[in-house]
Coordinates of C-alpha atoms and ligand atoms in Angstrom, one line a residue:
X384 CA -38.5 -41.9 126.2
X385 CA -40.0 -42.9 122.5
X386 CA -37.7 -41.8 120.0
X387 CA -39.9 -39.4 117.9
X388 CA -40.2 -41.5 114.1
X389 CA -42.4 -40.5 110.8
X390 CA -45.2 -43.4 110.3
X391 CA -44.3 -44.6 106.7
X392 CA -47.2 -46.6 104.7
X393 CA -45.4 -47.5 101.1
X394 CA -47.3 -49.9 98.7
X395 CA -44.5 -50.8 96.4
X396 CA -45.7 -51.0 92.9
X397 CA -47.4 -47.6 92.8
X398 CA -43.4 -46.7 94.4
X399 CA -44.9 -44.0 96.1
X400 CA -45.6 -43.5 99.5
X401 CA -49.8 -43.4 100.1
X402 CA -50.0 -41.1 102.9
X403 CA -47.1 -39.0 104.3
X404 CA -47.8 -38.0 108.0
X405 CA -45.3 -35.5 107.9
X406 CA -48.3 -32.7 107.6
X407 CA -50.3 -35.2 110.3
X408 CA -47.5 -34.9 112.9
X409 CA -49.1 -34.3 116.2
X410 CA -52.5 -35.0 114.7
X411 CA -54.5 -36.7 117.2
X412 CA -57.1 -38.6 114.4
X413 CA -55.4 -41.5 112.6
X414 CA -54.1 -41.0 109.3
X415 CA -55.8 -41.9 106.2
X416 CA -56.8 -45.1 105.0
X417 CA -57.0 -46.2 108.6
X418 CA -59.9 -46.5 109.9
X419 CA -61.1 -48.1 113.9
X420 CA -62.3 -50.7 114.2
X421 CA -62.7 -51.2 118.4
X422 CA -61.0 -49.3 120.8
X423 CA -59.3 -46.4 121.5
X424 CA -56.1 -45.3 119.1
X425 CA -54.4 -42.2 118.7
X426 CA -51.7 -40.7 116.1
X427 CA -49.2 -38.9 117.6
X428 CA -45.5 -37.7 117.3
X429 CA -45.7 -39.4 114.1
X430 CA -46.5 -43.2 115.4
X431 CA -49.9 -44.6 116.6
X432 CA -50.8 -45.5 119.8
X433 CA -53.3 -47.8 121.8
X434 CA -55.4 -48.2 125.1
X435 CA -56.7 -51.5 125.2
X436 CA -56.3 -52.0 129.0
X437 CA -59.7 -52.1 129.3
X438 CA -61.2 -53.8 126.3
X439 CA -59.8 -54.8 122.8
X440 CA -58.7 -52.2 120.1
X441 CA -58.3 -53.0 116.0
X442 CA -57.7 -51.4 113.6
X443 CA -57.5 -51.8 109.6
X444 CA -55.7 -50.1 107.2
X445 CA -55.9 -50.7 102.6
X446 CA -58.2 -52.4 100.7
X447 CA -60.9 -55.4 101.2
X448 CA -59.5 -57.0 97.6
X449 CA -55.7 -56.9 98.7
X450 CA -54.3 -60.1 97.8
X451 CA -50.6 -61.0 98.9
X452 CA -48.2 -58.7 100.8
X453 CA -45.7 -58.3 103.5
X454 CA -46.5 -55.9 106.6
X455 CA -43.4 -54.9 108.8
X456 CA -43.8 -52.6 111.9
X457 CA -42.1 -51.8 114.9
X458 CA -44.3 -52.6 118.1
X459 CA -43.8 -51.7 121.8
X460 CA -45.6 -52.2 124.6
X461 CA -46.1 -49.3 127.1
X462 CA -48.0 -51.1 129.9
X463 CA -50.0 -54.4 130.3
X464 CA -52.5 -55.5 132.1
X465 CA -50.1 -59.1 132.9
X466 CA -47.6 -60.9 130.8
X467 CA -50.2 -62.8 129.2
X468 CA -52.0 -59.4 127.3
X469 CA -50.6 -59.3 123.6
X470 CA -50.2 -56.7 120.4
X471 CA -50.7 -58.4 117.1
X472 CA -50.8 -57.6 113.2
X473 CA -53.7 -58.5 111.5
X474 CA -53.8 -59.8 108.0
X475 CA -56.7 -61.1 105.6
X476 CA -59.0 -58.8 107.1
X477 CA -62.4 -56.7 106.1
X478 CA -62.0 -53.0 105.9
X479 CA -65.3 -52.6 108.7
X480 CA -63.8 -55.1 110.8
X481 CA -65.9 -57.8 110.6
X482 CA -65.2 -61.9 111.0
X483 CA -63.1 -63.5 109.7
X484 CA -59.5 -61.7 110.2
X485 CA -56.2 -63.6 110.8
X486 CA -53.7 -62.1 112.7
X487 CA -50.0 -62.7 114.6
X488 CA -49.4 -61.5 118.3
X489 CA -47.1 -61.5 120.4
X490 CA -47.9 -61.5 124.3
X491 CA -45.1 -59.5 126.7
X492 CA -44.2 -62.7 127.7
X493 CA -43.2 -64.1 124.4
X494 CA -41.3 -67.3 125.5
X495 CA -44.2 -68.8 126.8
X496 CA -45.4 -71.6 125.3
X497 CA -48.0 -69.7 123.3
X498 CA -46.1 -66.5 123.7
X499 CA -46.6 -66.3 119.5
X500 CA -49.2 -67.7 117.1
X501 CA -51.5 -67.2 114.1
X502 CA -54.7 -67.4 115.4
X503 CA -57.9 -66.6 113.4
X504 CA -60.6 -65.0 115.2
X505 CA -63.9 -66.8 113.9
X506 CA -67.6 -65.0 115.0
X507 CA -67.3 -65.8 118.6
X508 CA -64.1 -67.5 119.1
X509 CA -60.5 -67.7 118.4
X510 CA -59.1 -70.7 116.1
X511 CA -55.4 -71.4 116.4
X512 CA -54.1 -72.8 113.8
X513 CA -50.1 -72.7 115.3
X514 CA -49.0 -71.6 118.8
X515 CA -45.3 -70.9 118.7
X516 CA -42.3 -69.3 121.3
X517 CA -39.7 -67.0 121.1
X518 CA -36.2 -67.7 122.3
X519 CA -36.8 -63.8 124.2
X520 CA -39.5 -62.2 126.0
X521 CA -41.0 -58.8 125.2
X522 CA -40.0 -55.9 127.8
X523 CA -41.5 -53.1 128.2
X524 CA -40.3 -49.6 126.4
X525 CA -38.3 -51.9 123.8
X526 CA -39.4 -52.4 120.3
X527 CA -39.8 -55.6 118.6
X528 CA -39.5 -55.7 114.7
X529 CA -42.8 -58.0 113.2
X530 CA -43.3 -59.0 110.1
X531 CA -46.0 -60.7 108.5
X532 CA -45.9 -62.5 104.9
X533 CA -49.1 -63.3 102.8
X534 CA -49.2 -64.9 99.5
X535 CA -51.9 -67.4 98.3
X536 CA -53.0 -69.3 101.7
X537 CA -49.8 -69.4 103.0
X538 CA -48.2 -67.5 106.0
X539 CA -45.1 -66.4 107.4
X540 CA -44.3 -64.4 110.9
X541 CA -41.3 -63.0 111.6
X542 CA -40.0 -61.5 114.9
X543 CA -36.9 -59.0 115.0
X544 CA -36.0 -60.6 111.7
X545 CA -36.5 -64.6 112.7
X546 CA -39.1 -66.9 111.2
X547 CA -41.3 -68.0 114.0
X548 CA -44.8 -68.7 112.7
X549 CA -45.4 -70.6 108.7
X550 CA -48.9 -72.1 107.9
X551 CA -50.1 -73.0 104.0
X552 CA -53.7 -72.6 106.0
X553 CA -54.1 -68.7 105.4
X554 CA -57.4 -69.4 103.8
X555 CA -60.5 -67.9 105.6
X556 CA -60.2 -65.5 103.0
X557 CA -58.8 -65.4 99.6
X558 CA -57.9 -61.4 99.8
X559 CA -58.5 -58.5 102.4
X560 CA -56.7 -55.6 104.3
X561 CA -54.6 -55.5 106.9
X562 CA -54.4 -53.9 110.3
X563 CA -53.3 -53.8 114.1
X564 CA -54.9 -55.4 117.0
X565 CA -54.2 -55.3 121.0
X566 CA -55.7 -56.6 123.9
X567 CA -55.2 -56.0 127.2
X568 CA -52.2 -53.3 126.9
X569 CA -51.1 -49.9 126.0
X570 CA -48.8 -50.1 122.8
X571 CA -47.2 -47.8 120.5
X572 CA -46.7 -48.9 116.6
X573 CA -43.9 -47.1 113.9
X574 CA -42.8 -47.2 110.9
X575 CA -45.8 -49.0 109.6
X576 CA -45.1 -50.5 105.6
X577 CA -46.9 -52.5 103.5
X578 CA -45.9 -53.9 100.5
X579 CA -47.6 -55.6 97.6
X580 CA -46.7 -59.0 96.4
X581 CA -47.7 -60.9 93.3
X582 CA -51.2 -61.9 92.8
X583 CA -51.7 -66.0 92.9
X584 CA -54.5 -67.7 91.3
X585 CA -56.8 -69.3 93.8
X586 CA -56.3 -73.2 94.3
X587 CA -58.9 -75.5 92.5
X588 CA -59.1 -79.2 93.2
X589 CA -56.0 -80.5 91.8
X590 CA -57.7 -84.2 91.4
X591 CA -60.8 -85.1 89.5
X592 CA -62.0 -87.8 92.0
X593 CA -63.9 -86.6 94.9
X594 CA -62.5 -86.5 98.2
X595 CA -63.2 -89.9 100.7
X596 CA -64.7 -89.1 104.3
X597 CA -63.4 -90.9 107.0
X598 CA -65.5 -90.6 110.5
X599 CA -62.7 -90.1 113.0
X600 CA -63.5 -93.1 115.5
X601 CA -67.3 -93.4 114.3
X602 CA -69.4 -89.8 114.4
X603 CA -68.1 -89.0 117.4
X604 CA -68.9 -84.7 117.3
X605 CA -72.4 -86.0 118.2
X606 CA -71.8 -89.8 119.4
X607 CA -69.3 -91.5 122.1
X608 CA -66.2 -92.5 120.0
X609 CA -65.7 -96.5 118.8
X610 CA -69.3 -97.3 119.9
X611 CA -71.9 -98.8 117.3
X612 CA -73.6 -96.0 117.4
X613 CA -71.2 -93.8 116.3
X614 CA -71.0 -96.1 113.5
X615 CA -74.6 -96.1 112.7
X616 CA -74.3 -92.0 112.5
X617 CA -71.3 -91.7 110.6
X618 CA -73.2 -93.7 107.8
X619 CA -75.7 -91.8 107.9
X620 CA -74.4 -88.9 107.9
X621 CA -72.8 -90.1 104.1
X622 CA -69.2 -90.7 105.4
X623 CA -67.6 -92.7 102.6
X624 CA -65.7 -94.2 105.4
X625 CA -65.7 -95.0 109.4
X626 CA -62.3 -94.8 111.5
X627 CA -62.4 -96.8 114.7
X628 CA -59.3 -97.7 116.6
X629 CA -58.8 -101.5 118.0
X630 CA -57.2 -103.8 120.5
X631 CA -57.3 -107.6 121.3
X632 CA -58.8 -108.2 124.7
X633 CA -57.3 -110.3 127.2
X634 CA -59.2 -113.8 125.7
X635 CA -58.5 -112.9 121.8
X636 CA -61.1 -111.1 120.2
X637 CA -60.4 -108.0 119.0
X638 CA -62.5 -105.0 120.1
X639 CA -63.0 -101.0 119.5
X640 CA -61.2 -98.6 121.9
X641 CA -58.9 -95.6 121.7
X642 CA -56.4 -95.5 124.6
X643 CA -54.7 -98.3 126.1
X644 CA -57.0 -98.1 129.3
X645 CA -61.0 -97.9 129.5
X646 CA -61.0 -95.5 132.2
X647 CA -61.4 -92.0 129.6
X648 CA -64.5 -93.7 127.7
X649 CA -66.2 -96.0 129.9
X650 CA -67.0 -96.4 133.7
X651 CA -64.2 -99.3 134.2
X652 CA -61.3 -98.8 134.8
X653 CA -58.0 -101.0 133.6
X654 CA -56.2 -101.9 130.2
X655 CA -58.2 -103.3 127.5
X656 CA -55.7 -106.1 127.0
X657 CA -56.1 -107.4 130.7
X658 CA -60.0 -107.8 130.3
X659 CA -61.9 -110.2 129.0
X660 CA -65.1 -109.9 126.4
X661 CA -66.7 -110.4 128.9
X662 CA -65.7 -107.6 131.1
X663 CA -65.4 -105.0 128.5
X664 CA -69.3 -105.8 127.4
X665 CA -70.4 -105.2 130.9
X666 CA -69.0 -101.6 130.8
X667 CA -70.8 -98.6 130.1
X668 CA -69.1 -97.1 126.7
X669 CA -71.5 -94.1 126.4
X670 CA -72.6 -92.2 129.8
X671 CA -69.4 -89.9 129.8
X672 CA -70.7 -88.4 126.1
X673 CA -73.6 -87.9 127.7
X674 CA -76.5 -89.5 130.0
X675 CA -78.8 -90.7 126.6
X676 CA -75.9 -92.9 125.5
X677 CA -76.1 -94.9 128.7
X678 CA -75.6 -98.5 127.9
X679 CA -73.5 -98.3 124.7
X680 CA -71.4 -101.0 125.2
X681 CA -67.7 -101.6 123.8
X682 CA -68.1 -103.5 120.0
X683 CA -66.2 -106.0 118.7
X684 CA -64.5 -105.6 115.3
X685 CA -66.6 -108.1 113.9
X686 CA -69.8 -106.0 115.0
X687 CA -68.3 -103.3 113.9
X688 CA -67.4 -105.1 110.6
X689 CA -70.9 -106.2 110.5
X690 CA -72.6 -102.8 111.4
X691 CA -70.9 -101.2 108.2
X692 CA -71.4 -104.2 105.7
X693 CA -73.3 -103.3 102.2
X694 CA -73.3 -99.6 103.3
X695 CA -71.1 -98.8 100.9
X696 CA -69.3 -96.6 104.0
X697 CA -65.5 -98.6 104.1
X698 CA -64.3 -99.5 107.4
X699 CA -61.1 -98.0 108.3
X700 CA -59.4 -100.0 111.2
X701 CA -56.5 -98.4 113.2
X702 CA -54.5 -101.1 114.7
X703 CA -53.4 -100.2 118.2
X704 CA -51.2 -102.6 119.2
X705 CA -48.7 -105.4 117.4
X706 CA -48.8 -108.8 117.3
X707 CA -52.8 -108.8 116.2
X708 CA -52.3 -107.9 112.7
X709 CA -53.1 -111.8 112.0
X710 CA -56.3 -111.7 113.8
X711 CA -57.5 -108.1 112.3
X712 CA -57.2 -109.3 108.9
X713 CA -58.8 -113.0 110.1
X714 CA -61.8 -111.2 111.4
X715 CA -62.0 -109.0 108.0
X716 CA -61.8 -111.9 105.8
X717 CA -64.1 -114.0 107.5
X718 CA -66.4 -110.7 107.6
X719 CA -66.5 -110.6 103.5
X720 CA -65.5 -107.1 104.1
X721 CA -61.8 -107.3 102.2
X722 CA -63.3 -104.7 99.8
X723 CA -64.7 -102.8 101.6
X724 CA -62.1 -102.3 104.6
X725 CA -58.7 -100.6 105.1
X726 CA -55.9 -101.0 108.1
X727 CA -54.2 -97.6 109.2
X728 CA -51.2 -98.2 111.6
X729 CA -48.9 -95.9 112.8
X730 CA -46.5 -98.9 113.3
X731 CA -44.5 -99.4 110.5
X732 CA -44.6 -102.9 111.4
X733 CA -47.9 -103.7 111.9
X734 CA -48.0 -102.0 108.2
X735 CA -45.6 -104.3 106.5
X736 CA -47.6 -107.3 108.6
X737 CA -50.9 -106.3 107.3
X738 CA -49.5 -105.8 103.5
X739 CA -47.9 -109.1 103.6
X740 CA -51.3 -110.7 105.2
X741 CA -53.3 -109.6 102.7
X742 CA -52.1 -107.4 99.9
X743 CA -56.0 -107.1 98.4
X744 CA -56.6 -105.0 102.5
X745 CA -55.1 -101.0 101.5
X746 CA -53.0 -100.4 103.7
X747 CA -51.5 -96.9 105.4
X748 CA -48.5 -95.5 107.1
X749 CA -50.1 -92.8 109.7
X750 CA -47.8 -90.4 110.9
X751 CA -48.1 -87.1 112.9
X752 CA -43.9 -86.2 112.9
X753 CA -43.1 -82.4 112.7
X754 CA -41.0 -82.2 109.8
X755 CA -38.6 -79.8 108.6
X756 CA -36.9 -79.1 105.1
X757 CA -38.1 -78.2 101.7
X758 CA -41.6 -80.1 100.6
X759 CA -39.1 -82.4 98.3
X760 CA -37.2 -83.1 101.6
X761 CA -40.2 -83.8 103.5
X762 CA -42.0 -85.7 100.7
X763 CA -38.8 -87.8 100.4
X764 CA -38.6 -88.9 104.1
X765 CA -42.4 -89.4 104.0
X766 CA -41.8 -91.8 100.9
X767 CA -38.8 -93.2 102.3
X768 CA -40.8 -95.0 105.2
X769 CA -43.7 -95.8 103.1
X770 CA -41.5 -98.0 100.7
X771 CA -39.9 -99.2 103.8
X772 CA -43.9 -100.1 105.2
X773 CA -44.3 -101.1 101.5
X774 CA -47.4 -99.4 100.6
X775 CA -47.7 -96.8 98.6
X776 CA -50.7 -95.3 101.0
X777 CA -49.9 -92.6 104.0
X778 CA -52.4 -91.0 106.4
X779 CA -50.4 -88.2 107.5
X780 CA -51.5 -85.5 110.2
X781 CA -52.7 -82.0 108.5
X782 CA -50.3 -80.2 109.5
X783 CA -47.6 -82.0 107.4
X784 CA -49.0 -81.1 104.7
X785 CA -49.1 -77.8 102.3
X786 CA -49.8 -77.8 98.4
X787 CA -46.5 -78.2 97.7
X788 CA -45.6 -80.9 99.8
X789 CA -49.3 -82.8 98.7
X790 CA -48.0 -82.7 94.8
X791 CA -44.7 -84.0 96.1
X792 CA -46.1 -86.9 97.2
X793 CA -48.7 -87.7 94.5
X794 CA -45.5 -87.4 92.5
X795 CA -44.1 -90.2 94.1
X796 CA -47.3 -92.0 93.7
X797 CA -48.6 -91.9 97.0
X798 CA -52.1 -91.8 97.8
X799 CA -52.1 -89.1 101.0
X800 CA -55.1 -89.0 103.4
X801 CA -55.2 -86.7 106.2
X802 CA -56.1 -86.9 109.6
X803 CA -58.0 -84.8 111.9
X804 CA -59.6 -81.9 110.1
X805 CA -62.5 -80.5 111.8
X806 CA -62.4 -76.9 110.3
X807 CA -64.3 -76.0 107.2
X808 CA -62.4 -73.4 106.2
X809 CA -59.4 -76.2 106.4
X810 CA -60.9 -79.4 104.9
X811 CA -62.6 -77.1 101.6
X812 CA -58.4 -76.1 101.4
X813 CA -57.5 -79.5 101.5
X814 CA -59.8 -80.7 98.8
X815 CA -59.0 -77.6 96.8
X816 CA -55.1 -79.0 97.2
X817 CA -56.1 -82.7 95.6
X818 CA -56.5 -84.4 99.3
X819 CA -57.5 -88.2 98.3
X820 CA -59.7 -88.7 102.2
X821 CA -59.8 -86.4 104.9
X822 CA -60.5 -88.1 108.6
X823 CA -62.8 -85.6 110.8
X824 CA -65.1 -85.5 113.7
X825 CA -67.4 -83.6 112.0
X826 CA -68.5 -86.3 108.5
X827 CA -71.4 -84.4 108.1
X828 CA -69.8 -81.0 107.5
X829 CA -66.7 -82.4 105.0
X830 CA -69.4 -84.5 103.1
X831 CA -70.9 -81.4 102.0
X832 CA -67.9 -79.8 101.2
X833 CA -66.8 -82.8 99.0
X834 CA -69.8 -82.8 97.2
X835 CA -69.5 -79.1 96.6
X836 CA -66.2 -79.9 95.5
X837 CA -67.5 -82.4 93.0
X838 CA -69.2 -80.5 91.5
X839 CA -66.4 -78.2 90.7
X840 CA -65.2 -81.8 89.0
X841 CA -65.9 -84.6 87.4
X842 CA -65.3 -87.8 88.9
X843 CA -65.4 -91.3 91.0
X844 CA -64.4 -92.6 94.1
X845 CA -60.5 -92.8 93.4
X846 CA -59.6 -95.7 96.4
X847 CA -57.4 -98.0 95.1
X848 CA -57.1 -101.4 95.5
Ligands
LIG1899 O1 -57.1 -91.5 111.6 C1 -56.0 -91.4 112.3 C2 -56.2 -90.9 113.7 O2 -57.2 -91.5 114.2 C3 -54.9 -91.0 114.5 O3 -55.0 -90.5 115.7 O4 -55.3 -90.6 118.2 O5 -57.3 -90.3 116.8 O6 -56.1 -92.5 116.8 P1 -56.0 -91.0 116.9
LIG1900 CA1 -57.6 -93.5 115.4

């Protein structure tokens, strides 16, 4: 049924070939350099092959200090346990198999909408870092071509020749082997190459000033979200700034809630702009964090404004809805907070509001849009609607970003925050890229991480104003 094909492991540079299996062929052990890590492989009729219907099987093949390279095998699955169960190579790996290792699958049914991704598989859990789908499923019996591409942090998967998974976030470690892992099928694996790309230098922090901390709405890992409290921990926990997201309420004053309704964070129900002061103080803002929160109730911006004042931690105020851009920057002014507060909108015309307002209030264009093109293409667009928003500030979403695209935009003298980085491995990247503020859920975790990165520096706060 399998046509019968020599494994082939070629590291060009040394333009040899490290192991020929033609002596090996009907071996049952693995060839060398491989070694198992979980599970139960074979080597056979010059390919390998795997029983992972009962429990995960990895293994790794090369060297813990491999840096960049491109892996290309042919993978089939035999049987699976259902469409879900997946084959994968692994990449930035440790020889014994240990956390962390990065890897891309591919489930049988590879049009779902996670039928691809680059995942990292932490201690006890999987971190996805992109989930992708094929235009084609898998079948069984029929080989699909993968092919993985590592150099510096970023990463590049390709199926039967297509690009399906990129991510400059390859970073959990700066060098390691590579390998094969399967879960929850029988697979067989040929004509298995590796090839050696360039060496990079590791990324140091591109920019001399530390990196800002923004608490994504208040400390709200530990605390409910856009409550005082959350506020209260975020400072203490040495943010050099506090997010909180507002609205007006129905009678005028402007007050701190995420969505458009109070029915996720408090025990009301309703939308925020149909109740009063009033009613929003009556509600219960912290039981559904958890029972010793009862009682939080719903700030105002001026308490909020009030509760940061002299902390040296800079409000950051994400307008939620036009036509209160007057008020917002009212409540700030009469707050004596204009230096030490910032608007973020994702409206470009609340943005233009505020910076006409009150050009001494930074400003910033958030976006989230999934952009494609060449990092001058994507800067470009990303500059074009700033100077449109006129500011020269943009809070962009992570995932817009890459070194590349981060220089492009400091090029066009943009200051670029990012928003919402919870991962260590991913925030210590993004200060090691020049990041001016990162926004995160976890202030506690990226203020270490920017001190350890100040070290590595020498500098001051770098907000402008
Ligand atoms: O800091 C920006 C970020 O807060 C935007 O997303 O949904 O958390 O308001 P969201
Ligand atoms: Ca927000």
């Amino acid at each position: 049924m399998f046509s019968v094909r020599l494994l082939r492991i070629l590291l060009v540079g040394m333009a040899l070939a490290l192991s020929s299996f033609a002596s090996t062929k009907g071996a049952q052990q693995l060839p060398a350099g491989w070694r198992i890590a979980a599970g139960n492989w074979r080597f056979a009729d010059g390919a390998i092959f795997v029983d992972s219907m009962k429990s995960e099987a990895r293994v790794t093949f090369g060297e813990n200090s491999w840096q960049n390279y491109e892996i290309e095998v042919s993978a089939t699955f035999l049987k699976v346990q259902n469409d879900s169960r997946w084959l994968a190579v692994v990449f930035r790996a440790a020889r014994d198999g240990s956390t962390p290792w990065s890897q891309f699958p591919i489930r049988l049914k590879t049009s779902d909408r996670s039928g691809s991704e680059f995942a990292v598989r932490k201690d006890k859990r999987w971190d996805v870092r992109q989930r992708v789908n094929a235009s084609e499923d898998s079948k069984i019996g029929r080989p699909r071509r993968l092919r993985v591409v590592v150099h510096g942090s970023n990463v590049q998967g390709y199926l039967d020749g297509r690009l399906l998974v990129e991510s400059p976030f390859c970073m959990d470690r700066a060098a390691g082997c590579v390998g094969l892992c399967v879960s929850g099928c029988m697979a067989r694996f040929d004509d298995f190459n590796v090839r050696h790309l360039p060496d990079t230098s590791p990324a140091l922090r591109q920019d001399p000033r530390p990196c800002e901390v923004i608490a994504h709405r208040g400390f709200s890992a530990v605390a409910p979200e856009n409550t005082l409290t959350a506020i209260r921990k975020a400072i203490e926990a040495g943010a050099s700034g506090c997010e909180f997201d507002v609205y007006a309420a129905k009678d005028g004053p402007v007050v701190l809630m995420h969505d458009s309704t109070v029915n996720r964070t408090t025990n009301g129900s309703g939308r925020v702009t149909e109740l009063t002061v009033a009613e929003l103080r009556r509600l219960d803002a912290g039981s559904w964090k958890d029972r010793r929160y009862a009682g939080e109730s719903v700030p105002t911006l001026e308490e909020a404004l009030r509760t940061l004042k002299g902390t040296g931690c800079q409000a950051v105020i994400e307008i939620k809805m036009d036509g209160i851009s007057k008020r917002v920057v009212e409540t700030v002014r009469e707050a004596g907070m204009l230096d030490q507060a910032a608007v973020i909108a994702f409206s470009p015309t609340v943005v233009k509001e505020v910076r006409a307002l009150e050009p001494r209030l930074p400003c910033a264009w958030l976006s989230g849009e999934k952009l494609k093109g060449s990092p001058t293409e994507r800067a470009d667009w990303i500059a074009a609607r700033a100077r449109q928003c006129n500011t020269n500030m943009v809070d962009l979403n992570y995932n817009m970003l890459s070194p590349e695209v981060l220089a492009e935009l400091k090029k066009r003298g943009l200051i670029v925050w990012t928003w919402t980085v919870n991962d260590s491995v991913i925030i210590d990247g993004l200060m090691r890229w020049g990041i001016q503020s990162i926004t995160t859920d976890r202030p506690d975790l990226a203020a270490e991480l920017s001190r350890h990165a100040a070290e590595r520096t020498d500098g001051s706060s770098h907000i402008q104003r």
